[in-house]
Amino acid sequence: MPLSTHPARRWLQLLVFILFVAIVAAAGAAELRQYRYQQININTCTVDPQQDTLRMYWKDPAGKVFGTFSALRNWLRPQGKDMVCATNAGIYDKELRPLGLYVEGGVTLRKLNTRRNAYGNFYLQPNGVFIVEEGRARIVDTATVDGDRERWLSQAVYATQSGPLMLRNDEINAAFDPGSINLFVRNAVCIDPAQKVILAIARNPISFHDFALFLRDRLRCVDALYLDGNISRMYPSLEADLGPAFGAIIAVVKTADK
């Protein structure tokens, strides 16, 4: 990670780097990295579904939305669990409810949203679903899930629907304009050829097309799903708990003594 020549900014970058190194050392198979891409800082967390505990969290047992990483961490710690990395799990409504399909612990808590031609990134076609099964994960377009809901839902331990798909079978979404000036902070989940899951966030504004290029060409992902925009954050980072509450969370957790 190139360091700024500005003293205050240089120290901030060093602190972020030290934080990441400390977490990586304790994270086991999950790997945290930082990239510099077209003058944009991008953080990633690479997860092996066969080794790491990858889960989604929305509400606590009392029905209260976690909303922040700190709230989820505070709930996990008395159970002897630590959060290795986490990010928001997709687009939600004003009541912090997932806008589309949401499955947690094998239970469907929000139904598949098959609406099309509506406003917003969620409805930019094709959209899709990130599905976590036993020992593996998939990103599947909404139409495919809708065509055989019984099959896909019976296999899903966790799932979140969002949109648009950024990559499908190594191809960038044709709706993305290479010359777009719509630049935003963005986060996504993608899957590489080794079937590892990568959570990624561009910490500086970036276009859909350039972010998809990074996911494909630098991370070698073949399938990718956009999660959200300017509200997006990733744990660990200095700004992880700054900003508004969001809906569900994708998190990698481990027992505190490992």
Coordinates of C-alpha atoms in Angstrom, one line a residue:
M1 CA 0.0 0.0 0.0
P2 CA 1.7 3.2 -1.1
L3 CA 1.9 5.7 1.8
S4 CA 1.0 9.4 1.5
T5 CA 3.7 12.0 1.9
H6 CA 1.3 14.1 4.1
P7 CA 2.4 13.3 7.8
A8 CA -1.1 13.0 9.3
R9 CA -2.4 10.9 6.4
R10 CA 0.7 8.7 6.5
W11 CA 0.1 7.9 10.2
L12 CA -3.5 7.1 9.5
Q13 CA -2.5 4.7 6.7
L14 CA 0.1 3.1 9.0
L15 CA -2.5 2.6 11.7
V16 CA -4.9 1.0 9.2
F17 CA -2.2 -1.3 8.0
I18 CA -1.1 -2.3 11.5
L19 CA -4.8 -3.1 12.4
F20 CA -5.1 -5.3 9.3
V21 CA -1.9 -7.1 10.0
A22 CA -3.0 -7.8 13.6
I23 CA -6.3 -9.2 12.5
V24 CA -4.8 -11.3 9.7
A25 CA -2.5 -12.9 12.2
A26 CA -5.4 -14.1 14.3
A27 CA -7.9 -14.8 11.5
G28 CA -7.0 -18.4 10.5
A29 CA -7.9 -19.2 7.0
A30 CA -9.8 -15.9 6.4
E31 CA -7.4 -13.5 4.7
L32 CA -7.7 -9.7 4.9
R33 CA -5.9 -7.6 2.2
Q34 CA -5.7 -4.0 0.9
Y35 CA -5.3 -3.1 -2.7
R36 CA -4.6 0.1 -4.6
Y37 CA -6.5 0.2 -7.9
Q38 CA -6.7 3.3 -10.1
Q39 CA -6.0 5.5 -7.1
I40 CA -8.8 3.8 -5.2
N41 CA -8.3 1.9 -1.9
I42 CA -10.1 -1.5 -1.9
N43 CA -10.2 -3.8 1.1
T44 CA -11.0 -7.5 0.9
C45 CA -11.7 -10.5 3.1
T46 CA -11.2 -13.9 1.4
V47 CA -13.1 -16.7 3.0
D48 CA -12.9 -20.5 2.5
P49 CA -16.4 -21.8 3.2
Q50 CA -14.9 -25.3 4.0
Q51 CA -12.8 -23.9 6.8
D52 CA -14.3 -20.6 7.9
T53 CA -17.6 -19.9 9.6
L54 CA -19.4 -17.6 7.2
R55 CA -22.8 -16.5 8.4
M56 CA -25.4 -13.8 8.1
Y57 CA -27.0 -11.8 11.0
W58 CA -30.1 -9.5 10.9
K59 CA -31.8 -9.5 14.3
D60 CA -31.0 -10.7 17.8
P61 CA -33.2 -13.3 19.6
A62 CA -35.4 -10.4 20.9
G63 CA -36.1 -9.3 17.4
K64 CA -33.9 -6.2 17.5
V65 CA -31.9 -5.4 14.3
F66 CA -28.2 -5.5 15.0
G67 CA -27.6 -2.6 12.5
T68 CA -23.9 -2.1 13.4
F69 CA -20.8 -4.2 13.7
S70 CA -20.3 -3.1 17.3
A71 CA -23.7 -4.4 18.3
L72 CA -23.1 -7.7 16.6
R73 CA -19.6 -8.0 18.2
N74 CA -21.1 -7.3 21.6
W75 CA -23.6 -10.0 21.1
L76 CA -21.1 -12.6 19.9
R77 CA -18.5 -12.1 22.6
P78 CA -20.4 -13.6 25.6
Q79 CA -20.9 -16.7 23.4
G80 CA -17.1 -17.0 23.1
K81 CA -17.0 -15.8 19.5
D82 CA -15.0 -13.1 17.7
M83 CA -15.8 -11.4 14.4
V84 CA -13.0 -11.7 11.9
C85 CA -14.5 -9.6 9.2
A86 CA -17.9 -8.4 8.2
T87 CA -19.8 -6.2 5.8
N88 CA -23.4 -5.1 5.1
A89 CA -25.3 -7.9 3.3
G90 CA -27.3 -6.0 0.7
I91 CA -29.9 -3.4 0.0
Y92 CA -32.7 -2.9 2.6
D93 CA -35.8 -0.7 3.1
K94 CA -36.4 2.2 5.6
E95 CA -37.3 -0.3 8.3
L96 CA -33.9 -2.0 7.9
R97 CA -35.6 -5.1 6.3
P98 CA -33.8 -6.8 3.4
L99 CA -35.4 -5.7 0.1
G100 CA -35.3 -9.3 -1.3
L101 CA -34.8 -12.9 -0.3
Y102 CA -33.1 -13.4 3.1
V103 CA -32.4 -16.7 4.7
E104 CA -30.8 -17.2 8.1
G105 CA -30.1 -20.5 9.7
G106 CA -32.1 -22.3 6.9
V107 CA -35.2 -20.2 7.7
T108 CA -36.6 -17.9 5.0
L109 CA -37.2 -14.5 6.7
R110 CA -37.9 -12.5 3.6
K111 CA -39.2 -13.7 0.3
L112 CA -37.6 -13.6 -3.1
N113 CA -38.2 -10.3 -4.8
T114 CA -39.0 -10.9 -8.5
R115 CA -40.1 -7.3 -9.3
R116 CA -38.5 -5.8 -12.4
N117 CA -38.3 -2.4 -14.1
A118 CA -38.3 -0.5 -10.8
Y119 CA -36.1 2.3 -9.6
G120 CA -32.8 1.6 -7.9
N121 CA -29.7 -0.5 -8.1
F122 CA -31.4 -3.6 -6.6
Y123 CA -33.6 -3.8 -9.7
L124 CA -30.9 -3.2 -12.3
Q125 CA -31.0 -6.5 -14.2
P126 CA -29.9 -9.1 -13.8
N127 CA -29.9 -9.1 -10.0
G128 CA -29.2 -12.2 -7.9
V129 CA -28.8 -14.1 -4.7
F130 CA -25.7 -14.9 -2.7
I131 CA -26.3 -18.4 -1.2
V132 CA -24.3 -20.1 1.5
E133 CA -24.7 -23.8 1.6
E134 CA -22.9 -26.4 3.7
G135 CA -19.2 -26.1 2.8
R136 CA -19.7 -23.9 -0.3
A137 CA -21.3 -20.7 -1.6
R138 CA -22.9 -19.6 -4.9
I139 CA -24.1 -16.5 -6.6
V140 CA -27.2 -17.2 -8.7
D141 CA -29.3 -14.9 -10.8
T142 CA -32.8 -14.3 -9.5
A143 CA -34.6 -15.8 -12.5
T144 CA -32.8 -19.1 -11.9
V145 CA -33.7 -19.2 -8.2
D146 CA -37.3 -18.3 -9.1
G147 CA -37.4 -21.1 -11.6
D148 CA -36.7 -23.8 -8.9
R149 CA -37.3 -22.2 -5.5
E150 CA -37.8 -25.5 -3.7
R151 CA -34.3 -26.7 -4.8
W152 CA -32.4 -23.5 -4.0
L153 CA -34.2 -22.7 -0.7
S154 CA -33.8 -26.3 0.5
Q155 CA -30.0 -26.0 0.1
A156 CA -29.6 -22.5 1.5
V157 CA -28.3 -22.1 5.0
Y158 CA -27.9 -18.4 4.5
A159 CA -28.9 -16.2 1.5
T160 CA -29.2 -12.6 0.7
Q161 CA -30.7 -11.1 -2.5
S162 CA -29.3 -7.9 -4.0
G163 CA -28.5 -6.3 -7.3
P164 CA -27.2 -6.0 -9.8
L165 CA -25.0 -8.9 -10.6
M166 CA -21.6 -7.5 -11.4
L167 CA -20.1 -10.6 -12.9
R168 CA -21.7 -13.8 -14.3
N169 CA -19.5 -16.6 -15.6
D170 CA -16.6 -14.1 -15.9
E171 CA -18.6 -11.6 -17.9
I172 CA -19.2 -8.0 -16.8
N173 CA -22.8 -6.9 -16.6
A174 CA -23.6 -5.5 -20.1
A175 CA -25.6 -2.7 -18.4
F176 CA -22.4 -1.2 -17.0
D177 CA -21.0 1.8 -18.9
P178 CA -17.1 1.9 -19.1
G179 CA -17.3 5.7 -19.3
S180 CA -19.7 6.2 -16.4
I181 CA -19.1 9.2 -14.1
N182 CA -21.5 7.7 -11.5
L183 CA -18.9 7.1 -8.8
F184 CA -19.8 5.9 -5.3
V185 CA -18.3 3.9 -2.5
R186 CA -19.5 0.3 -3.3
N187 CA -19.2 -3.2 -1.8
A188 CA -19.7 -6.6 -3.3
V189 CA -19.4 -10.3 -2.7
C190 CA -17.7 -12.5 -5.3
I191 CA -16.5 -16.1 -5.8
D192 CA -13.2 -17.1 -7.4
P193 CA -12.4 -20.3 -9.3
A194 CA -11.2 -22.0 -6.1
Q195 CA -14.7 -21.5 -4.7
K196 CA -13.5 -19.0 -2.1
V197 CA -15.8 -16.1 -1.2
I198 CA -14.4 -12.6 -1.3
L199 CA -16.0 -9.7 0.4
A200 CA -14.8 -6.4 -1.1
I201 CA -15.3 -2.7 -0.5
A202 CA -14.0 0.2 -2.5
R203 CA -13.4 2.8 0.1
N204 CA -13.2 5.6 -2.5
P205 CA -15.9 6.3 -5.1
I206 CA -15.7 4.0 -8.1
S207 CA -18.0 3.1 -11.1
F208 CA -19.8 -0.2 -11.4
H209 CA -17.7 -1.1 -14.5
D210 CA -14.4 -0.3 -12.9
F211 CA -15.3 -2.2 -9.7
A212 CA -16.4 -5.2 -11.8
L213 CA -13.0 -5.0 -13.7
F214 CA -11.2 -5.1 -10.4
L215 CA -13.2 -8.1 -9.1
R216 CA -12.5 -10.0 -12.3
D217 CA -9.0 -9.0 -13.3
R218 CA -7.3 -8.5 -9.9
L219 CA -9.3 -10.9 -7.7
R220 CA -10.0 -13.4 -10.5
C221 CA -13.6 -13.7 -9.5
V222 CA -16.0 -15.3 -11.9
D223 CA -19.3 -14.4 -10.3
A224 CA -20.0 -11.2 -8.3
L225 CA -23.0 -9.5 -6.7
Y226 CA -23.3 -5.9 -5.8
L227 CA -24.3 -5.3 -2.1
D228 CA -24.7 -1.6 -1.6
G229 CA -23.3 1.9 -2.0
N230 CA -22.4 4.9 0.1
I231 CA -23.7 3.4 3.4
S232 CA -21.3 0.4 2.9
R233 CA -18.6 -0.4 5.4
M234 CA -16.3 -3.3 6.3
Y235 CA -15.0 -4.5 9.6
P236 CA -12.2 -4.2 10.5
S237 CA -11.5 -0.6 9.6
L238 CA -11.2 2.7 11.4
E239 CA -14.6 3.8 10.1
A240 CA -16.4 0.5 10.6
D241 CA -18.9 1.8 13.1
L242 CA -19.3 5.3 11.6
G243 CA -22.4 6.0 9.7
P244 CA -26.1 4.9 9.7
A245 CA -27.3 1.5 10.8
F246 CA -27.9 -0.9 8.0
G247 CA -29.9 -4.2 7.6
A248 CA -28.4 -7.7 7.6
I249 CA -24.7 -8.4 8.0
I250 CA -22.4 -11.0 6.4
A251 CA -19.7 -12.0 8.9
V252 CA -16.9 -14.4 9.4
V253 CA -16.7 -15.6 13.0
K254 CA -14.4 -17.8 15.1
T255 CA -14.3 -19.1 18.6
A256 CA -12.4 -16.7 20.8
D257 CA -9.7 -19.3 21.9
K258 CA -8.7 -20.2 18.3

